[in-house]
Amino acid sequence: MSRRHLPSLAGLQCFEAAARHLSFTRAADELSLTQSAVSKQVAQLESILEHPLFRRIRRRLHLTPEGAIYLGEARKILAQLEMSTRYMQSYGGEADVLNVATLPTFGARWLIPRLNGFRFRHPNINLNISNRVEPFDMQQERVEVAFFFGHGAWPKAECIKLLEEEMVPVCSPQALAGKKVEEPLALTRLVLLQSATRPEAWHDWFDAQGQYTEHSYHGPRFDTFYMALRAAQAGCGVALVPRFLVDEEIDEGKLVVPWPFSLKSRDAYYMAYPEHMAELYKVRAFIDWIRERID
């Protein structure tokens, strides 16, 4: 598409404001423009789109169906532009933003406690931490450090092993109703809570003990370990989760291990960063900080 067929930023801003207020006059006041200037910008936008965006009914402004559709797209564009601008305003100079991606429960339970004090040692590095579950391209997503669970390989990235994992079953003390679990298969009398990121977890846990049950894949499925833990704590069933994520609840008696077998995972948790950023100050500072705090 040639540039002359692309809407101007001013046109998008005028349209969005007019659609929000359903008034050219109020949009003009908000944008410090004249009413005629707002009307002209909207008219030019309609000419580019070849669709009317507004209609007047009984002297009141209404969005057309095409206008309602385009309003959502315009807001996405303006929001992305604002986010990108904020990002660049905080990039470089005295303050630098470090974008970190982490698994949700791992980030909350393992990573966050290890960030205490980082800001005081590196006051010019602002951490921007987001949750990621699905694989992604670090360069395209502008992520400088990623924490993940896997084999220890990430395209065009250096990977540092953080810790291994053992999966244990946990449930609330009330779920057992005072009864002692005599064998692994007894857990099937409870609801087996499933984790979407580890669909084979229960099957592997039973299989490692020479047991088989058709219930390995049955039960409510949760996107994160945290949700599965909360469900177990609420008495909804028994969850199979990494031991290090539930040590606190076990110590406090909020959760119990109904059967003592733990399954060591083949994979582990890693920290990754792009090879070409290895010597970038903000990346190196963060990597060194985490490495000092690996148990």
Short mmCIF file of C-alpha atoms in Angstrom, two decimals:
data_model
loop_
_atom_site.label_atom_id
_atom_site.label_comp_id
_atom_site.label_asym_id
_atom_site.label_seq_id
_atom_site.Cartn_x
_atom_site.Cartn_y
_atom_site.Cartn_z
CA MET A 1 0.00 0.00 0.00
CA SER A 2 1.41 3.40 -1.00
CA ARG A 3 1.81 6.01 1.68
CA ARG A 4 -0.89 8.21 0.19
CA HIS A 5 -3.37 5.44 0.95
CA LEU A 6 -2.33 5.21 4.60
CA PRO A 7 -4.21 7.27 7.21
CA SER A 8 -2.38 9.97 9.11
CA LEU A 9 -1.82 9.76 12.86
CA ALA A 10 -3.87 12.93 13.22
CA GLY A 11 -6.72 11.31 11.32
CA LEU A 12 -6.70 8.26 13.62
CA GLN A 13 -6.60 10.44 16.73
CA CYS A 14 -9.49 12.60 15.52
CA PHE A 15 -11.58 9.57 14.58
CA GLU A 16 -10.93 7.80 17.90
CA ALA A 17 -11.79 10.90 19.95
CA ALA A 18 -14.92 11.64 17.90
CA ALA A 19 -16.06 8.02 18.20
CA ARG A 20 -15.47 8.01 21.96
CA HIS A 21 -17.41 11.24 22.52
CA LEU A 22 -19.79 10.82 19.57
CA SER A 23 -19.17 14.50 19.03
CA PHE A 24 -16.81 16.42 16.76
CA THR A 25 -17.02 19.39 19.12
CA ARG A 26 -15.86 17.45 22.19
CA ALA A 27 -13.17 15.71 20.17
CA ALA A 28 -11.90 19.09 19.00
CA ASP A 29 -11.80 20.40 22.58
CA GLU A 30 -9.82 17.34 23.73
CA LEU A 31 -7.31 17.60 20.90
CA SER A 32 -7.06 21.42 20.99
CA LEU A 33 -8.31 21.66 17.39
CA THR A 34 -11.23 23.32 15.70
CA GLN A 35 -14.39 21.38 14.94
CA SER A 36 -13.84 21.85 11.23
CA ALA A 37 -10.30 20.45 11.51
CA VAL A 38 -11.59 17.29 13.20
CA SER A 39 -14.37 16.95 10.62
CA LYS A 40 -11.84 17.35 7.79
CA GLN A 41 -9.52 14.68 9.23
CA VAL A 42 -12.41 12.22 9.56
CA ALA A 43 -13.56 12.98 6.03
CA GLN A 44 -10.07 12.27 4.69
CA LEU A 45 -10.02 9.00 6.62
CA GLU A 46 -13.38 7.99 5.15
CA SER A 47 -12.06 8.79 1.69
CA ILE A 48 -9.04 6.50 2.20
CA LEU A 49 -11.19 3.68 3.61
CA GLU A 50 -13.96 4.18 1.07
CA HIS A 51 -16.49 3.62 3.84
CA PRO A 52 -18.53 6.06 5.96
CA LEU A 53 -17.52 6.01 9.63
CA PHE A 54 -20.31 8.15 11.07
CA ARG A 55 -23.93 8.93 10.37
CA ARG A 56 -26.11 11.67 11.78
CA ILE A 57 -29.50 10.54 13.04
CA ARG A 58 -31.78 13.25 14.43
CA ARG A 59 -28.79 15.57 14.64
CA ARG A 60 -26.83 13.07 16.78
CA LEU A 61 -23.63 11.38 15.72
CA HIS A 62 -23.59 7.56 15.45
CA LEU A 63 -20.93 5.09 14.36
CA THR A 64 -21.68 3.07 11.26
CA PRO A 65 -21.00 -0.71 11.40
CA GLU A 66 -17.79 -0.03 9.43
CA GLY A 67 -16.88 2.70 11.90
CA ALA A 68 -17.34 0.38 14.86
CA ILE A 69 -15.04 -2.20 13.28
CA TYR A 70 -12.38 0.36 12.40
CA LEU A 71 -12.53 1.94 15.86
CA GLY A 72 -11.18 -1.26 17.41
CA GLU A 73 -8.34 -1.39 14.89
CA ALA A 74 -7.51 2.29 15.35
CA ARG A 75 -7.31 1.89 19.11
CA LYS A 76 -4.91 -1.04 18.74
CA ILE A 77 -2.66 1.06 16.49
CA LEU A 78 -2.68 4.06 18.84
CA ALA A 79 -2.05 1.86 21.90
CA GLN A 80 0.88 0.12 20.20
CA LEU A 81 2.33 3.45 19.12
CA GLU A 82 2.07 4.80 22.66
CA MET A 83 3.68 1.67 24.11
CA SER A 84 6.54 1.78 21.60
CA THR A 85 7.10 5.46 22.31
CA ARG A 86 7.20 4.87 26.07
CA TYR A 87 9.65 2.04 25.50
CA MET A 88 12.01 4.23 23.49
CA GLN A 89 11.73 7.09 25.98
CA SER A 90 13.05 4.79 28.69
CA TYR A 91 15.67 3.12 26.49
CA GLY A 92 19.33 4.04 26.76
CA GLY A 93 20.75 7.07 28.44
CA GLU A 94 20.75 7.07 32.22
CA ALA A 95 17.91 4.57 32.54
CA ASP A 96 17.74 1.29 30.62
CA VAL A 97 14.85 -1.15 30.38
CA LEU A 98 15.58 -4.87 30.59
CA ASN A 99 12.76 -7.03 29.23
CA VAL A 100 12.52 -10.35 31.05
CA ALA A 101 10.13 -13.20 30.20
CA THR A 102 9.35 -15.98 32.64
CA LEU A 103 7.01 -18.88 33.27
CA PRO A 104 4.16 -17.58 35.48
CA THR A 105 4.46 -19.74 38.61
CA PHE A 106 8.25 -20.03 38.35
CA GLY A 107 8.48 -16.27 38.11
CA ALA A 108 6.29 -15.68 41.15
CA ARG A 109 7.79 -18.39 43.36
CA TRP A 110 11.47 -18.60 42.34
CA LEU A 111 12.47 -15.51 40.39
CA ILE A 112 10.75 -12.63 42.19
CA PRO A 113 12.22 -13.41 45.65
CA ARG A 114 15.69 -13.35 44.09
CA LEU A 115 15.24 -9.84 42.69
CA ASN A 116 15.24 -8.22 46.11
CA GLY A 117 18.10 -5.70 46.16
CA PHE A 118 18.72 -5.65 42.41
CA ARG A 119 17.33 -2.14 42.06
CA PHE A 120 19.72 -0.79 44.70
CA ARG A 121 22.78 -2.28 43.04
CA HIS A 122 21.66 -1.27 39.54
CA PRO A 123 19.44 1.82 39.90
CA ASN A 124 19.67 2.62 36.19
CA ILE A 125 18.20 -0.70 35.06
CA ASN A 126 14.41 -0.89 35.00
CA LEU A 127 13.08 -4.45 34.89
CA ASN A 128 10.05 -5.15 32.70
CA ILE A 129 8.88 -8.68 33.57
CA SER A 130 6.19 -10.53 31.65
CA ASN A 131 4.72 -14.05 31.73
CA ARG A 132 5.26 -16.38 28.77
CA VAL A 133 4.16 -19.98 28.47
CA GLU A 134 4.38 -20.64 24.73
CA PRO A 135 7.70 -20.59 22.78
CA PHE A 136 8.57 -17.26 21.18
CA ASP A 137 11.29 -15.44 19.24
CA MET A 138 13.36 -13.33 21.66
CA GLN A 139 14.45 -10.87 19.00
CA GLN A 140 11.00 -10.31 17.56
CA GLU A 141 9.46 -9.96 21.02
CA ARG A 142 12.29 -7.66 22.22
CA VAL A 143 13.07 -9.94 25.18
CA GLU A 144 16.63 -9.84 26.51
CA VAL A 145 16.39 -12.56 29.17
CA ALA A 146 14.03 -15.53 29.25
CA PHE A 147 13.45 -18.19 31.89
CA PHE A 148 12.17 -21.48 30.53
CA PHE A 149 11.77 -25.20 31.21
CA GLY A 150 13.27 -27.57 28.67
CA HIS A 151 16.36 -29.29 27.29
CA GLY A 152 18.61 -26.24 27.65
CA ALA A 153 18.57 -25.09 24.04
CA TRP A 154 17.21 -21.83 22.61
CA PRO A 155 17.88 -20.61 19.04
CA LYS A 156 20.76 -18.10 18.89
CA ALA A 157 20.91 -17.85 22.68
CA GLU A 158 23.19 -18.77 25.55
CA CYS A 159 21.50 -20.95 28.20
CA ILE A 160 22.41 -21.27 31.87
CA LYS A 161 21.02 -24.15 33.92
CA LEU A 162 19.32 -22.97 37.10
CA LEU A 163 17.79 -26.01 38.79
CA GLU A 164 16.35 -29.45 38.23
CA GLU A 165 12.85 -30.50 39.14
CA GLU A 166 11.09 -33.23 41.09
CA MET A 167 7.34 -33.65 40.74
CA VAL A 168 5.33 -34.51 43.86
CA PRO A 169 1.60 -34.93 44.48
CA VAL A 170 0.02 -32.45 46.90
CA CYS A 171 -3.46 -31.93 48.29
CA SER A 172 -5.13 -30.25 51.22
CA PRO A 173 -5.11 -32.16 54.53
CA GLN A 174 -8.93 -32.12 54.48
CA ALA A 175 -9.02 -33.92 51.12
CA LEU A 176 -7.67 -37.07 52.77
CA ALA A 177 -10.32 -36.96 55.49
CA GLY A 178 -7.87 -38.52 57.93
CA LYS A 179 -7.36 -41.62 55.75
CA LYS A 180 -3.88 -42.93 55.01
CA VAL A 181 -2.94 -43.52 51.37
CA GLU A 182 -1.74 -47.12 51.06
CA GLU A 183 -0.68 -47.13 47.39
CA PRO A 184 -0.23 -44.69 44.45
CA LEU A 185 -3.45 -45.76 42.72
CA ALA A 186 -5.40 -44.71 45.79
CA LEU A 187 -4.94 -41.13 44.60
CA THR A 188 -7.32 -41.85 41.74
CA ARG A 189 -10.13 -41.79 44.29
CA LEU A 190 -9.39 -38.09 44.50
CA VAL A 191 -9.64 -35.76 41.53
CA LEU A 192 -6.36 -35.66 39.58
CA LEU A 193 -5.74 -32.00 38.77
CA GLN A 194 -4.09 -31.60 35.37
CA SER A 195 -1.50 -29.01 34.25
CA ALA A 196 -1.80 -27.88 30.63
CA THR A 197 1.97 -27.46 30.32
CA ARG A 198 2.62 -31.04 31.53
CA PRO A 199 -0.14 -33.19 30.01
CA GLU A 200 1.85 -36.41 30.55
CA ALA A 201 2.78 -35.69 34.17
CA TRP A 202 0.37 -38.04 35.95
CA HIS A 203 0.92 -40.84 33.41
CA ASP A 204 4.71 -40.59 33.85
CA TRP A 205 4.41 -40.45 37.65
CA PHE A 206 2.33 -43.63 37.81
CA ASP A 207 4.41 -45.34 35.13
CA ALA A 208 7.67 -44.71 37.03
CA GLN A 209 6.18 -46.78 39.87
CA GLY A 210 5.04 -49.57 37.58
CA GLN A 211 1.43 -48.49 37.84
CA TYR A 212 -1.18 -47.75 35.20
CA THR A 213 -4.55 -46.05 35.44
CA GLU A 214 -7.01 -44.81 32.85
CA HIS A 215 -7.51 -41.73 35.03
CA SER A 216 -4.04 -40.30 34.28
CA TYR A 217 -5.47 -37.77 31.83
CA HIS A 218 -8.82 -37.15 33.52
CA GLY A 219 -9.58 -34.15 35.67
CA PRO A 220 -9.80 -30.34 35.51
CA ARG A 221 -7.00 -28.79 33.47
CA PHE A 222 -5.21 -25.58 34.51
CA ASP A 223 -2.96 -23.28 32.49
CA THR A 224 -0.46 -22.71 35.29
CA PHE A 225 0.94 -24.59 38.27
CA TYR A 226 -0.26 -21.75 40.48
CA MET A 227 -3.87 -22.38 39.51
CA ALA A 228 -3.46 -26.11 40.11
CA LEU A 229 -1.91 -25.40 43.52
CA ARG A 230 -4.76 -23.12 44.50
CA ALA A 231 -7.24 -25.77 43.41
CA ALA A 232 -5.46 -28.39 45.51
CA GLN A 233 -5.35 -26.04 48.48
CA ALA A 234 -9.09 -25.42 48.12
CA GLY A 235 -9.73 -29.16 48.33
CA CYS A 236 -10.58 -29.66 44.65
CA GLY A 237 -8.22 -32.62 44.25
CA VAL A 238 -4.56 -33.57 44.12
CA ALA A 239 -2.02 -31.70 41.99
CA LEU A 240 1.29 -32.97 40.64
CA VAL A 241 3.74 -30.09 40.81
CA PRO A 242 7.45 -29.27 41.17
CA ARG A 243 8.52 -29.68 44.79
CA PHE A 244 10.32 -26.33 45.01
CA LEU A 245 7.09 -24.52 44.16
CA VAL A 246 5.21 -25.93 47.16
CA ASP A 247 7.82 -26.10 49.90
CA GLU A 248 6.28 -23.09 51.62
CA GLU A 249 2.73 -24.52 51.69
CA ILE A 250 4.00 -27.92 52.86
CA ASP A 251 6.03 -26.35 55.68
CA GLU A 252 2.98 -24.34 56.76
CA GLY A 253 0.70 -27.38 56.67
CA LYS A 254 -1.56 -25.93 53.98
CA LEU A 255 -0.70 -28.82 51.66
CA VAL A 256 0.45 -32.37 52.30
CA VAL A 257 2.19 -35.00 50.19
CA PRO A 258 -0.23 -37.96 50.23
CA TRP A 259 2.27 -40.40 48.67
CA PRO A 260 6.04 -39.83 49.08
CA PHE A 261 7.23 -40.80 45.60
CA SER A 262 8.77 -37.93 43.63
CA LEU A 263 9.52 -38.09 39.92
CA LYS A 264 12.68 -36.40 38.66
CA SER A 265 11.97 -34.55 35.41
CA ARG A 266 14.15 -35.12 32.37
CA ASP A 267 14.24 -31.38 31.67
CA ALA A 268 15.31 -28.48 33.87
CA TYR A 269 14.87 -24.73 34.31
CA TYR A 270 17.17 -22.45 32.36
CA MET A 271 17.93 -18.78 31.86
CA ALA A 272 18.56 -17.71 28.26
CA TYR A 273 19.81 -14.52 26.64
CA PRO A 274 20.68 -13.67 22.99
CA GLU A 275 24.28 -14.41 22.04
CA HIS A 276 24.82 -10.95 20.55
CA MET A 277 23.73 -9.31 23.84
CA ALA A 278 26.11 -11.23 26.07
CA GLU A 279 28.28 -8.19 26.81
CA LEU A 280 25.49 -5.63 27.00
CA TYR A 281 25.74 -4.03 30.44
CA LYS A 282 22.11 -4.46 31.51
CA VAL A 283 22.04 -8.10 30.40
CA ARG A 284 25.37 -8.97 31.98
CA ALA A 285 24.40 -7.26 35.25
CA PHE A 286 21.17 -9.23 35.48
CA ILE A 287 22.74 -12.56 34.51
CA ASP A 288 25.48 -12.12 37.10
CA TRP A 289 22.90 -11.20 39.75
CA ILE A 290 20.84 -14.35 39.14
CA ARG A 291 23.91 -16.60 38.97
CA GLU A 292 24.96 -15.37 42.40
CA ARG A 293 21.59 -16.51 43.75
CA ILE A 294 21.34 -19.98 42.26
CA ASP A 295 20.86 -22.36 45.18
#
